[in-house]
PDB file of C-alpha atoms in Angstrom:
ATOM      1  CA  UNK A  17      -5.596   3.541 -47.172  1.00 57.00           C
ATOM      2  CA  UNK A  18      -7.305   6.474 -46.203  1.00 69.00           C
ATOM      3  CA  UNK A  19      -8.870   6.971 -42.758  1.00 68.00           C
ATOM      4  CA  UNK A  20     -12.912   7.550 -42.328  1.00 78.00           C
ATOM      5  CA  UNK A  21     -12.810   9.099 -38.772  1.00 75.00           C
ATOM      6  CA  UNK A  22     -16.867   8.392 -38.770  1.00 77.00           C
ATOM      7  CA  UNK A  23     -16.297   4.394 -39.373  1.00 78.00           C
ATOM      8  CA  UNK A  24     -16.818   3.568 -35.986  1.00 85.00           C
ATOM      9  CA  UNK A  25     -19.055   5.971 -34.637  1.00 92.00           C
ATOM     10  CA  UNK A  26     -22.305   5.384 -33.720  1.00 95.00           C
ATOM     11  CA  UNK A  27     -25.555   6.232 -36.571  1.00 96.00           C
ATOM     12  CA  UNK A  28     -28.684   8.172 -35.929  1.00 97.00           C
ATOM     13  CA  UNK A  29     -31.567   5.139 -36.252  1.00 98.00           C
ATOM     14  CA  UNK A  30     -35.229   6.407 -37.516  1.00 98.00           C
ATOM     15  CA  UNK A  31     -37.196   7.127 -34.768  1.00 98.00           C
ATOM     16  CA  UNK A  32     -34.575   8.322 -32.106  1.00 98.00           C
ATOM     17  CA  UNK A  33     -33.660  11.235 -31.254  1.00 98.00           C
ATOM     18  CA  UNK A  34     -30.177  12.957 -30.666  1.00 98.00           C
ATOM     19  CA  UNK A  35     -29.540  15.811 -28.359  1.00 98.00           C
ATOM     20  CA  UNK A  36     -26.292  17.470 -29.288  1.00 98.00           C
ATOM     21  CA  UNK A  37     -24.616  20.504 -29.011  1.00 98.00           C
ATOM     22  CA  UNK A  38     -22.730  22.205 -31.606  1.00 98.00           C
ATOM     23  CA  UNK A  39     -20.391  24.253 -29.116  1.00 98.00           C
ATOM     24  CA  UNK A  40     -20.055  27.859 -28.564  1.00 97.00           C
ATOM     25  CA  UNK A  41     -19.982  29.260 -32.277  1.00 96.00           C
ATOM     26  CA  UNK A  42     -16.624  28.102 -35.004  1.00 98.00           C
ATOM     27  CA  UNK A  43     -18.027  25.019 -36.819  1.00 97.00           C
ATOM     28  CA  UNK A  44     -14.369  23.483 -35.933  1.00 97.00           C
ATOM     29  CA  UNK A  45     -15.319  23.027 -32.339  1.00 98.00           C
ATOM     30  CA  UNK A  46     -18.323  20.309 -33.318  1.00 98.00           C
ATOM     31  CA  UNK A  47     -17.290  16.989 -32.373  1.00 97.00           C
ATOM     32  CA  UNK A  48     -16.932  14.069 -34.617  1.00 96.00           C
ATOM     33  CA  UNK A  49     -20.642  12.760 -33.420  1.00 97.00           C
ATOM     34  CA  UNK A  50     -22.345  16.289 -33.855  1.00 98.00           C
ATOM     35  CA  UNK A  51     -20.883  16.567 -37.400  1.00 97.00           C
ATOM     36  CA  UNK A  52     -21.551  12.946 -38.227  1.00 97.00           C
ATOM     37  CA  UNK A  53     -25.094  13.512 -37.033  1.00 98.00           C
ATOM     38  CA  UNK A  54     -25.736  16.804 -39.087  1.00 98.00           C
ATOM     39  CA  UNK A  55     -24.718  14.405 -42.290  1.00 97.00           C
ATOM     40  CA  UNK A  56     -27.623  12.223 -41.163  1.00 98.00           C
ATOM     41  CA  UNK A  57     -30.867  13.347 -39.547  1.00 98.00           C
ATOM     42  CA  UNK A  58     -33.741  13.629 -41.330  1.00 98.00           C
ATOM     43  CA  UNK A  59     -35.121  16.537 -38.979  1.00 98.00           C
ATOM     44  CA  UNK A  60     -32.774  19.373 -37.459  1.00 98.00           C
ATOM     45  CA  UNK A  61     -34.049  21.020 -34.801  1.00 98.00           C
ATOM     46  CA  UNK A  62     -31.799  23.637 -33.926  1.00 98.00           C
ATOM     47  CA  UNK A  63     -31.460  26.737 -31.505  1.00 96.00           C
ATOM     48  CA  UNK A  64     -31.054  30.277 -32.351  1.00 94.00           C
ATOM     49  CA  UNK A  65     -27.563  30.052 -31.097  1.00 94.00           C
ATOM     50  CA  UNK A  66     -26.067  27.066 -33.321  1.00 97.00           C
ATOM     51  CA  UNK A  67     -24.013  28.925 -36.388  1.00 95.00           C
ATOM     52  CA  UNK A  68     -25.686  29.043 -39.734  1.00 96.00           C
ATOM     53  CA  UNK A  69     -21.921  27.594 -40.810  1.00 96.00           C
ATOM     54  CA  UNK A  70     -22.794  24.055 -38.572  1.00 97.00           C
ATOM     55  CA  UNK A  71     -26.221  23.959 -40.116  1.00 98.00           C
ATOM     56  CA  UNK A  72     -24.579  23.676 -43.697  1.00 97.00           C
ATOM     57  CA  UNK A  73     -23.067  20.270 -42.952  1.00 97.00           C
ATOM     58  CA  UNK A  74     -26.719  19.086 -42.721  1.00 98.00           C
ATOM     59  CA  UNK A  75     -27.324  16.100 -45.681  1.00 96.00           C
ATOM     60  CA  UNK A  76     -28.721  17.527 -49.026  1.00 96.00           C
ATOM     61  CA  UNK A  77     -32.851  17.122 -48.523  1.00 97.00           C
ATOM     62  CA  UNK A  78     -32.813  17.371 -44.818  1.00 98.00           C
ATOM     63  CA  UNK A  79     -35.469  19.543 -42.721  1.00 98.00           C
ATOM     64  CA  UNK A  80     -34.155  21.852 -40.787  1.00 98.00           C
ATOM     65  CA  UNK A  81     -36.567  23.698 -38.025  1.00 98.00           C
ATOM     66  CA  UNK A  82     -35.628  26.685 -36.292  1.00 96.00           C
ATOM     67  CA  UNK A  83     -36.708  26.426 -32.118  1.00 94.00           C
ATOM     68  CA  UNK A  84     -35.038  29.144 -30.934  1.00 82.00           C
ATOM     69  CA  UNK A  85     -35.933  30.914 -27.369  1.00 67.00           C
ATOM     70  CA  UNK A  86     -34.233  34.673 -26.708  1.00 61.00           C
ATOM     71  CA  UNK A  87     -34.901  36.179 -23.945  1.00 57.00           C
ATOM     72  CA  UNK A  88     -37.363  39.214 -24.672  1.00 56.00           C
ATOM     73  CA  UNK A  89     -38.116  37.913 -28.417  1.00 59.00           C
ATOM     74  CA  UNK A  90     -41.325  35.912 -28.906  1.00 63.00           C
ATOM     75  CA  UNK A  91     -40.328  31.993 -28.577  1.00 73.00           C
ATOM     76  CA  UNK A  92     -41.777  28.678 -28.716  1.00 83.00           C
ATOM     77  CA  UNK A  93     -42.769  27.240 -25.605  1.00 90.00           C
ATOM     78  CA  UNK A  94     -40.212  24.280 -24.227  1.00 92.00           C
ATOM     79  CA  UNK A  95     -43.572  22.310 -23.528  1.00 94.00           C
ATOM     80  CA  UNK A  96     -43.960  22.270 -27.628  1.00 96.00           C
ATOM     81  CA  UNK A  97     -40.732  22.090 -28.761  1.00 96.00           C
ATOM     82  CA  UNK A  98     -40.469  18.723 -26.577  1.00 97.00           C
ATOM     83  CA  UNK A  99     -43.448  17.269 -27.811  1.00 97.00           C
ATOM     84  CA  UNK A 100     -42.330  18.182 -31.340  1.00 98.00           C
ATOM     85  CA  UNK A 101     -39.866  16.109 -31.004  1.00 98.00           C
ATOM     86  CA  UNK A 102     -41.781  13.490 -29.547  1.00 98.00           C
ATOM     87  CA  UNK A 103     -44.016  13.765 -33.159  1.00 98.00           C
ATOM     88  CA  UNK A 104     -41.073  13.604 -35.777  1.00 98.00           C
ATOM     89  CA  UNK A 105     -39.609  10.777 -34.036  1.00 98.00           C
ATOM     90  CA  UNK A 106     -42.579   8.700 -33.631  1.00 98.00           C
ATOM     91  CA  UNK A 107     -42.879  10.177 -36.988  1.00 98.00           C
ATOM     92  CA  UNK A 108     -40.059   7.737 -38.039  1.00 98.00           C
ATOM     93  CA  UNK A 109     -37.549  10.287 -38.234  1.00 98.00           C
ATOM     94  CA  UNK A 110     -34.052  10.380 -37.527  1.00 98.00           C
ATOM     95  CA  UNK A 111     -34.273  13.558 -35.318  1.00 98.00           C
ATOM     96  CA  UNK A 112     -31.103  16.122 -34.454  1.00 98.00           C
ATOM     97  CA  UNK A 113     -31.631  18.354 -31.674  1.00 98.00           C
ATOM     98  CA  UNK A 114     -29.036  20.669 -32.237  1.00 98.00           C
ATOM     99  CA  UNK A 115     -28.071  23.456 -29.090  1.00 97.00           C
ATOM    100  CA  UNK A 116     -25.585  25.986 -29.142  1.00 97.00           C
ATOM    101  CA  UNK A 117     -22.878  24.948 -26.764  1.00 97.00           C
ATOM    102  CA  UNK A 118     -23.869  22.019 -24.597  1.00 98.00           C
ATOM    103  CA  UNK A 119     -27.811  20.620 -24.412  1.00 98.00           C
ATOM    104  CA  UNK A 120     -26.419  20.213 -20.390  1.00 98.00           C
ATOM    105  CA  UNK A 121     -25.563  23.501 -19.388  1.00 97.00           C
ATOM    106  CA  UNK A 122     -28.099  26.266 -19.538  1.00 95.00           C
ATOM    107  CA  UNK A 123     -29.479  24.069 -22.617  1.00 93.00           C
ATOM    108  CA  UNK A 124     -33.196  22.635 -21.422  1.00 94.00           C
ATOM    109  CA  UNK A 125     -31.224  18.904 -22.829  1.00 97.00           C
ATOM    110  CA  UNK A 126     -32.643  17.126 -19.726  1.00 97.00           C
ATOM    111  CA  UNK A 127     -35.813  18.405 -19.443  1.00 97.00           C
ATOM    112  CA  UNK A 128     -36.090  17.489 -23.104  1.00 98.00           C
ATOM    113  CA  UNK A 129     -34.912  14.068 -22.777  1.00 98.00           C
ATOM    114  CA  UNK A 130     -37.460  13.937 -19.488  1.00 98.00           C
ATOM    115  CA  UNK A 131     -39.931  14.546 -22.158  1.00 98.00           C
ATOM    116  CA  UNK A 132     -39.125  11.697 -24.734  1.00 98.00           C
ATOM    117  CA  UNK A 133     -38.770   8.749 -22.042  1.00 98.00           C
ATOM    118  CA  UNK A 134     -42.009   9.988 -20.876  1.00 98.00           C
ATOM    119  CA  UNK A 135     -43.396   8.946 -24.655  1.00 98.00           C
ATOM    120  CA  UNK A 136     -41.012   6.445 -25.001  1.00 98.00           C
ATOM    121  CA  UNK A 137     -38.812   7.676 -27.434  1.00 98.00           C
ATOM    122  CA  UNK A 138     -34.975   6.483 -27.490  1.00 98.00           C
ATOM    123  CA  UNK A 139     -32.139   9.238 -27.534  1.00 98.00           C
ATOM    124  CA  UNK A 140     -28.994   9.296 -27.088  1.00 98.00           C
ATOM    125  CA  UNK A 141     -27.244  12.661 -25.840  1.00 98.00           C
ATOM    126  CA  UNK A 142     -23.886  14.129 -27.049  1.00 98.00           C
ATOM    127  CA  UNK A 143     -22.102  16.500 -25.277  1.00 98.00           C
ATOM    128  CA  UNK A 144     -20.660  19.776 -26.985  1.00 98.00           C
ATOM    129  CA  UNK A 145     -18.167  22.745 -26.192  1.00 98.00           C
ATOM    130  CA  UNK A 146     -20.100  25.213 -23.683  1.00 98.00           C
ATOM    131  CA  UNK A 147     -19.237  29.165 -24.676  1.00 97.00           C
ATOM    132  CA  UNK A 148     -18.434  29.282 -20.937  1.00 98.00           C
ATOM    133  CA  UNK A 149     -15.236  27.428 -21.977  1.00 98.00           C
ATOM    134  CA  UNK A 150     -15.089  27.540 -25.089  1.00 98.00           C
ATOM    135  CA  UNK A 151     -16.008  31.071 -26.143  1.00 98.00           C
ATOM    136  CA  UNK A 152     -13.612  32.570 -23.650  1.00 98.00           C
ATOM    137  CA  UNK A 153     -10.796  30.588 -24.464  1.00 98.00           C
ATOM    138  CA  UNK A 154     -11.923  32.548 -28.107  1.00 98.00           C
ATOM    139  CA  UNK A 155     -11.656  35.320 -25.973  1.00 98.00           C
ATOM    140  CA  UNK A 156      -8.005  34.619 -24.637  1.00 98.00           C
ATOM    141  CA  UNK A 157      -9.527  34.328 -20.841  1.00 98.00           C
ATOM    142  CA  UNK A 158      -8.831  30.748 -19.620  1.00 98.00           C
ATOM    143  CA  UNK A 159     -11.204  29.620 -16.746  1.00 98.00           C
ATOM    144  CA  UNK A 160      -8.760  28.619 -14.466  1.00 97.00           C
ATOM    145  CA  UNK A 161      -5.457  29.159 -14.257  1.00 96.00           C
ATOM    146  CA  UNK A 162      -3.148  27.831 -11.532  1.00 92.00           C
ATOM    147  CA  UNK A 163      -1.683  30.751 -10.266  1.00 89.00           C
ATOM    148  CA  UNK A 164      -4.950  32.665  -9.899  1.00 94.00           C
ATOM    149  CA  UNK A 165      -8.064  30.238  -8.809  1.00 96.00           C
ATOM    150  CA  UNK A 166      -8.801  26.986  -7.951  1.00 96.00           C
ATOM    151  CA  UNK A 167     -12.754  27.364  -8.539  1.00 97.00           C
ATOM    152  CA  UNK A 168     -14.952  28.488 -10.679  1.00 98.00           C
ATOM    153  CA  UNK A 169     -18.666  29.144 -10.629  1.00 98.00           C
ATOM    154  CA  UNK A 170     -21.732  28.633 -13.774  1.00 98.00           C
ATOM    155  CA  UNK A 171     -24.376  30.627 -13.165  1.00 97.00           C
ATOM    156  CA  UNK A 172     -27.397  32.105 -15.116  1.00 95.00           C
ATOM    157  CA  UNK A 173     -28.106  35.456 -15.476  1.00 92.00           C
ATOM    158  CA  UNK A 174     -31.801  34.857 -15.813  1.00 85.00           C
ATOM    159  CA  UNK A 175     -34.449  32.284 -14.969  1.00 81.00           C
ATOM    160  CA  UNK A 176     -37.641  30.903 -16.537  1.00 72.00           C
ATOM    161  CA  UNK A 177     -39.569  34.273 -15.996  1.00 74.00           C
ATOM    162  CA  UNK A 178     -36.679  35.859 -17.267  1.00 80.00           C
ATOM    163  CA  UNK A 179     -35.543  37.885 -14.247  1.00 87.00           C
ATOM    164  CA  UNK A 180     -32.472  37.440 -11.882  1.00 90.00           C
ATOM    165  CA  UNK A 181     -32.869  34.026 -10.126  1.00 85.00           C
ATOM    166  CA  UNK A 182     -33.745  34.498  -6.632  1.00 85.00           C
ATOM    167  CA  UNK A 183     -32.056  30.735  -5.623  1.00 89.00           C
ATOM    168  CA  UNK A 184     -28.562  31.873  -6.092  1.00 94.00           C
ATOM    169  CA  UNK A 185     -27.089  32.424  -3.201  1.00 96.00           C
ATOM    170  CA  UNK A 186     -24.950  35.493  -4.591  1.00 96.00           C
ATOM    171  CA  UNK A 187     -23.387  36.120  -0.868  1.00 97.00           C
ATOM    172  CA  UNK A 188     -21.942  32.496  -1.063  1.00 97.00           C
ATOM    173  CA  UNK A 189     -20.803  32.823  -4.352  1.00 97.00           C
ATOM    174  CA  UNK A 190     -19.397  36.292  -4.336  1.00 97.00           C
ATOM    175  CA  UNK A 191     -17.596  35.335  -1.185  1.00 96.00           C
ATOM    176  CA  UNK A 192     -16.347  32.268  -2.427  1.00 96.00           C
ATOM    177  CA  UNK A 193     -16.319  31.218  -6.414  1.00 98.00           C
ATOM    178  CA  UNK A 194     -12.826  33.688  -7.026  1.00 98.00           C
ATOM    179  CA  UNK A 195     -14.212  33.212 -10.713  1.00 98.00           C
ATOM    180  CA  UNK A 196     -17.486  33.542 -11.920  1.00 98.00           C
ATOM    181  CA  UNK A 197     -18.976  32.563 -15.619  1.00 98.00           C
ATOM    182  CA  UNK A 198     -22.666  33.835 -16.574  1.00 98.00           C
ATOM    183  CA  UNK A 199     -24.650  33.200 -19.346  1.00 97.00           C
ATOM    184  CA  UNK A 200     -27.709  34.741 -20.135  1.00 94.00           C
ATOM    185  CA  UNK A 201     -26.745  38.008 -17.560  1.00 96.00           C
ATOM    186  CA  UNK A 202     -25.637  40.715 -19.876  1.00 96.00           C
ATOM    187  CA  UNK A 203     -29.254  42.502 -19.819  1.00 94.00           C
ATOM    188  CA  UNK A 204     -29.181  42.051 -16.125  1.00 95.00           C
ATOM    189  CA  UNK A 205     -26.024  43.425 -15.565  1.00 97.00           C
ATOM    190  CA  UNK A 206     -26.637  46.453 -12.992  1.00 96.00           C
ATOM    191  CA  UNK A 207     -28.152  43.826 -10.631  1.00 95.00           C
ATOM    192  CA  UNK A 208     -26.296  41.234 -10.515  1.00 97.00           C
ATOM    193  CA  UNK A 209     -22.680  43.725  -9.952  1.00 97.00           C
ATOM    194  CA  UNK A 210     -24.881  45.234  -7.089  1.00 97.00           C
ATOM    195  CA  UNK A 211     -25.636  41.735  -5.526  1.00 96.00           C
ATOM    196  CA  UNK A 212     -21.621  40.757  -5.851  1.00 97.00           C
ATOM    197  CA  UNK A 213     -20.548  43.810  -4.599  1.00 98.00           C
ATOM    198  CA  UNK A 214     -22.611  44.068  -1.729  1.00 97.00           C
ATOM    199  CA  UNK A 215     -21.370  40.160  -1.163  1.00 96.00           C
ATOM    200  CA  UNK A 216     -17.528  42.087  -0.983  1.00 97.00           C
ATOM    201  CA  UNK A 217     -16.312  41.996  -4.102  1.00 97.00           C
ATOM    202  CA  UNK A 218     -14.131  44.766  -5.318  1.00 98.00           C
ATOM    203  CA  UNK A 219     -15.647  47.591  -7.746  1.00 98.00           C
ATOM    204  CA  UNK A 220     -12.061  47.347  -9.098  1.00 98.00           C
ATOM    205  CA  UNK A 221     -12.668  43.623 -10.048  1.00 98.00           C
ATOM    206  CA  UNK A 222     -11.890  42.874 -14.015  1.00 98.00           C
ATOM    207  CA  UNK A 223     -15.274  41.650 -15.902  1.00 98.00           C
ATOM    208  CA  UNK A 224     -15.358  40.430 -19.966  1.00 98.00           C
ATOM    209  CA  UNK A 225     -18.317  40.569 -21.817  1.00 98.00           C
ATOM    210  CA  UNK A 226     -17.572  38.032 -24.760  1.00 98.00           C
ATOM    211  CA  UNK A 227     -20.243  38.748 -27.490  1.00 98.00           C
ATOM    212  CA  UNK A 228     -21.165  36.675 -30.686  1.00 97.00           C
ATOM    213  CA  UNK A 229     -18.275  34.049 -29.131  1.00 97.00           C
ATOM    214  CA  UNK A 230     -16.249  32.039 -31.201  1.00 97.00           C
ATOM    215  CA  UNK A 231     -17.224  33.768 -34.615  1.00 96.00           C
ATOM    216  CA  UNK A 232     -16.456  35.946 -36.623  1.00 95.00           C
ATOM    217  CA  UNK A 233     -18.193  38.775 -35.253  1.00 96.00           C
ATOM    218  CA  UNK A 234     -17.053  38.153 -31.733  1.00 97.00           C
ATOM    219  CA  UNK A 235     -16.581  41.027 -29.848  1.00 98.00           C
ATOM    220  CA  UNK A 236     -14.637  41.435 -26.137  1.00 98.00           C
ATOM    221  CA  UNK A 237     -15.736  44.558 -23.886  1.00 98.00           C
ATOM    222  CA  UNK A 238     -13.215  44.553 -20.875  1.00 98.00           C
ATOM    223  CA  UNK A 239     -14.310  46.487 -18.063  1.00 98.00           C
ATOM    224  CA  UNK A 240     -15.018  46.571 -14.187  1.00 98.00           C
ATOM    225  CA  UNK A 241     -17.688  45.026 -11.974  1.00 98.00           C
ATOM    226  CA  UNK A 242     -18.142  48.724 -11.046  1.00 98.00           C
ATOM    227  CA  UNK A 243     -18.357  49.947 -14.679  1.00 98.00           C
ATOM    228  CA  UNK A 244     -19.944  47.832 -16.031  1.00 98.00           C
ATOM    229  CA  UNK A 245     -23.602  48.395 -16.857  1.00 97.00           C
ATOM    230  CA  UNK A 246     -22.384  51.588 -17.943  1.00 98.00           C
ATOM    231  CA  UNK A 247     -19.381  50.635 -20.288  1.00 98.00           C
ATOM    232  CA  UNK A 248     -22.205  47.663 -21.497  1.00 98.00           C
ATOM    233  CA  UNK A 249     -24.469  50.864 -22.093  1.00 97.00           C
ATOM    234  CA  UNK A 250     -21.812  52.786 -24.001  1.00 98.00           C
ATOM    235  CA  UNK A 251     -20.206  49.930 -26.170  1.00 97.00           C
ATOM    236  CA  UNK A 252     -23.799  49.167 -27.520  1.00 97.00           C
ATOM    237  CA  UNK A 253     -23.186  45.546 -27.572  1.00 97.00           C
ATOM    238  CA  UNK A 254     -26.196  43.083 -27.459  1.00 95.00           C
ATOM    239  CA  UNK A 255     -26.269  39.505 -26.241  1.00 95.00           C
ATOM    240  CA  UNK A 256     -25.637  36.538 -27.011  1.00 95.00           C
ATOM    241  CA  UNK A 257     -22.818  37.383 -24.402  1.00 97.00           C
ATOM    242  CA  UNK A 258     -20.703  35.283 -22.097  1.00 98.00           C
ATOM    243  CA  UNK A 259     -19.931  37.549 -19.066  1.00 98.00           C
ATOM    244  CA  UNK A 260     -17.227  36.680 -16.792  1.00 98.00           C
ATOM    245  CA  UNK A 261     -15.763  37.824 -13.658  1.00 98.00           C
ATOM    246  CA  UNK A 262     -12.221  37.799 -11.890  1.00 98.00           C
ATOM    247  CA  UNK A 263      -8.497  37.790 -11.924  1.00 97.00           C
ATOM    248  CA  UNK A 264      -8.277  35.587 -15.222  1.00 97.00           C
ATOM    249  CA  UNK A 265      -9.256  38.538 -17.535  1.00 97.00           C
ATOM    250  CA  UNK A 266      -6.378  40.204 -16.587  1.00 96.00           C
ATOM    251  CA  UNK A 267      -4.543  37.131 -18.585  1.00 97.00           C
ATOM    252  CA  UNK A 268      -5.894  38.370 -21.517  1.00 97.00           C
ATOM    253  CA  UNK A 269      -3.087  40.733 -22.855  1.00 96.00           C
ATOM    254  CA  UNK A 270      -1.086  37.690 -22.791  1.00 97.00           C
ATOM    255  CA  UNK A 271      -3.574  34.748 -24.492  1.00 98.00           C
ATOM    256  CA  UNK A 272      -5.783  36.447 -26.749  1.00 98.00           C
ATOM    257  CA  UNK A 273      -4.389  34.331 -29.539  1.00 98.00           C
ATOM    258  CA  UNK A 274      -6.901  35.588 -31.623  1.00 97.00           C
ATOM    259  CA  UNK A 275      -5.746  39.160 -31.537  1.00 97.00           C
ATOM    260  CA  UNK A 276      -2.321  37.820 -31.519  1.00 97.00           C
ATOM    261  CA  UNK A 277      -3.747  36.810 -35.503  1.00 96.00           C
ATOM    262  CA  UNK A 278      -4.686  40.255 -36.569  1.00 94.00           C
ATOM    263  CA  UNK A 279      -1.252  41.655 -35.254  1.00 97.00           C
ATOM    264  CA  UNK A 280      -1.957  42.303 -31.519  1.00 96.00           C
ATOM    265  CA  UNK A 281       1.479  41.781 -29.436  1.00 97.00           C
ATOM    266  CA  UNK A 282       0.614  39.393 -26.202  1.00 97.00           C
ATOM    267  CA  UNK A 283       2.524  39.950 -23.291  1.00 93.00           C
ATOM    268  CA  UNK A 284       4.826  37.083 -22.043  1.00 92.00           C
ATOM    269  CA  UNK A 285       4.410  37.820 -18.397  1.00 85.00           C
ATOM    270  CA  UNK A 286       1.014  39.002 -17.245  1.00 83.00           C
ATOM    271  CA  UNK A 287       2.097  38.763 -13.760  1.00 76.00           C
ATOM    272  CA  UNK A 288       4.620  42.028 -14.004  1.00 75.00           C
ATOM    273  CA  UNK A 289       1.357  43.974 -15.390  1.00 55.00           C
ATOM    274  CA  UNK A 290      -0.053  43.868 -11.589  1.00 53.00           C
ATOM    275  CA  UNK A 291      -2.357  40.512 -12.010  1.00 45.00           C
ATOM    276  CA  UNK A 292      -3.015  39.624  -8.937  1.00 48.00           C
ATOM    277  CA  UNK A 293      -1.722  35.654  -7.532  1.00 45.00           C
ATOM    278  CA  UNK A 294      -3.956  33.350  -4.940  1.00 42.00           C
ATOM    279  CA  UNK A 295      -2.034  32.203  -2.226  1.00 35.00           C
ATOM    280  CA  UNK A 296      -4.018  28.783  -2.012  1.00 35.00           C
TER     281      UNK A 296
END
């Protein structure tokens, strides 16, 4: 007997809406709901960071509507893209709202879902694979790792009015998060390495840039916090980008499985190549 590993999961009705995310990139990372959900909405409403490869599992005859906001680029207003949800499900559609990553994290999902229990519209939210996880495990840099922190910070690069947000206490954080994960920062690059800097961080520090994560034109720039808007300058790379910063990039040389594929030797001890341990 064969096993259906959708049997018992739970169906899109008409008139809800789901608010899913289809992780950082590879259409492997979607969970079981996501791609169960793709195979059933009427209406896709999808991000300009979901892969075109996730979109293809939609069902034959289904709509699929690109809402896509980047930073610089003319966008649709949150306020509409809401309220078009709102209209497809009262519509009697069964309505995907499909984010890169997770709809939680950097991904408007609650202000979104704010919007349909203000009209009275039932949803149901399902979590996906952030790129702050999952695209730098693509990238061979774990987010924690025992013998080097015991925190890490999420942080945007950018708010609303698309500039550095003023409410992050970068002092705190620079003093205190031993590894720090960014999205949306790569533009703002030269600022924020001046606020972290100035907060005591080492020039010397190791940053990645992980670009176009978890596909197949992903792209790693390793560099410094002091180098770094001028490597980013020089590479000629262009966001999306993950950007991270501390001691786990020097793990790297040793987990970037990926390279490991194409013929890249890892190193079995990353330790005897100077990374540095926390004492905690």
């Amino acid at each position: 007997m064969s096993f259906d590993p959708f049997s018992k999961l739970a169906t899109i009705m008409p008139g809800h809406v789901w608010l899913a995310g289809a992780g950082p990139g590879d259409p492997g990372l979607l969970t079981l709901l996501a791609a169960k959900a793709l195979g059933e909405a009427d209406v896709i409403v999808h991000d300009a960071l979901v892969n075109d490869e996730c979109l293809k599992l939609a069902r034959p005859g289904a709509l699929l509507e690109y809402a896509g906001k980047r930073g610089g680029k003319p966008s649709a207003k949150q306020r509409d893209i809401s309220l078009r949800l709102v209209e497809l499900a009262k519509a009697g559609h069964r309505v995907l709202r499909l984010k890169g990553g997770d709809p939680f994290v950097f991904g408007r999902g609650g202000e979104e879902a704010l919007t349909l229990i203000d009209h009275g519209v039932p949803f149901r939210i399902v979590p996906g694979i952030t790129a702050g996880i999952g695209g730098l495990a693509y990238a061979g840099i774990p987010v924690t790792h025992r013998e080097i922190n015991h925190a890490v910070t999420f942080l945007t690069g950018h708010d609303s009015s698309g500039v550095v947000p003023d409410r992050i206490d970068w002092d705190a954080i620079g003093r205190g998060s031993p590894v720090i994960v960014m999205y949306m920062a790569m533009k703002h690059i030269a600022t924020i390495s001046a606020h972290l800097i100035a907060a005591g961080r080492s020039p010397d520090e190791p940053v990645a840039f992980v670009c176009d994560a978890a596909t197949a034109s992903q792209q790693v720039l390793e560099t410094t916090l002091g180098r770094a808007e001028a490597d980013v300058l020089a590479s000629g790379l262009e966001p999306p980008a993950i950007v991270v910063v501390g001691e786990v990039v020097r793990l790297r040389p040793s987990l970037d499985w990926l390279g490991a594929l194409s013929g890249r030797t890892l190193l079995p001890d990353p330790f005897a190549a100077g990374t540095q341990k926390d004492s905690a």
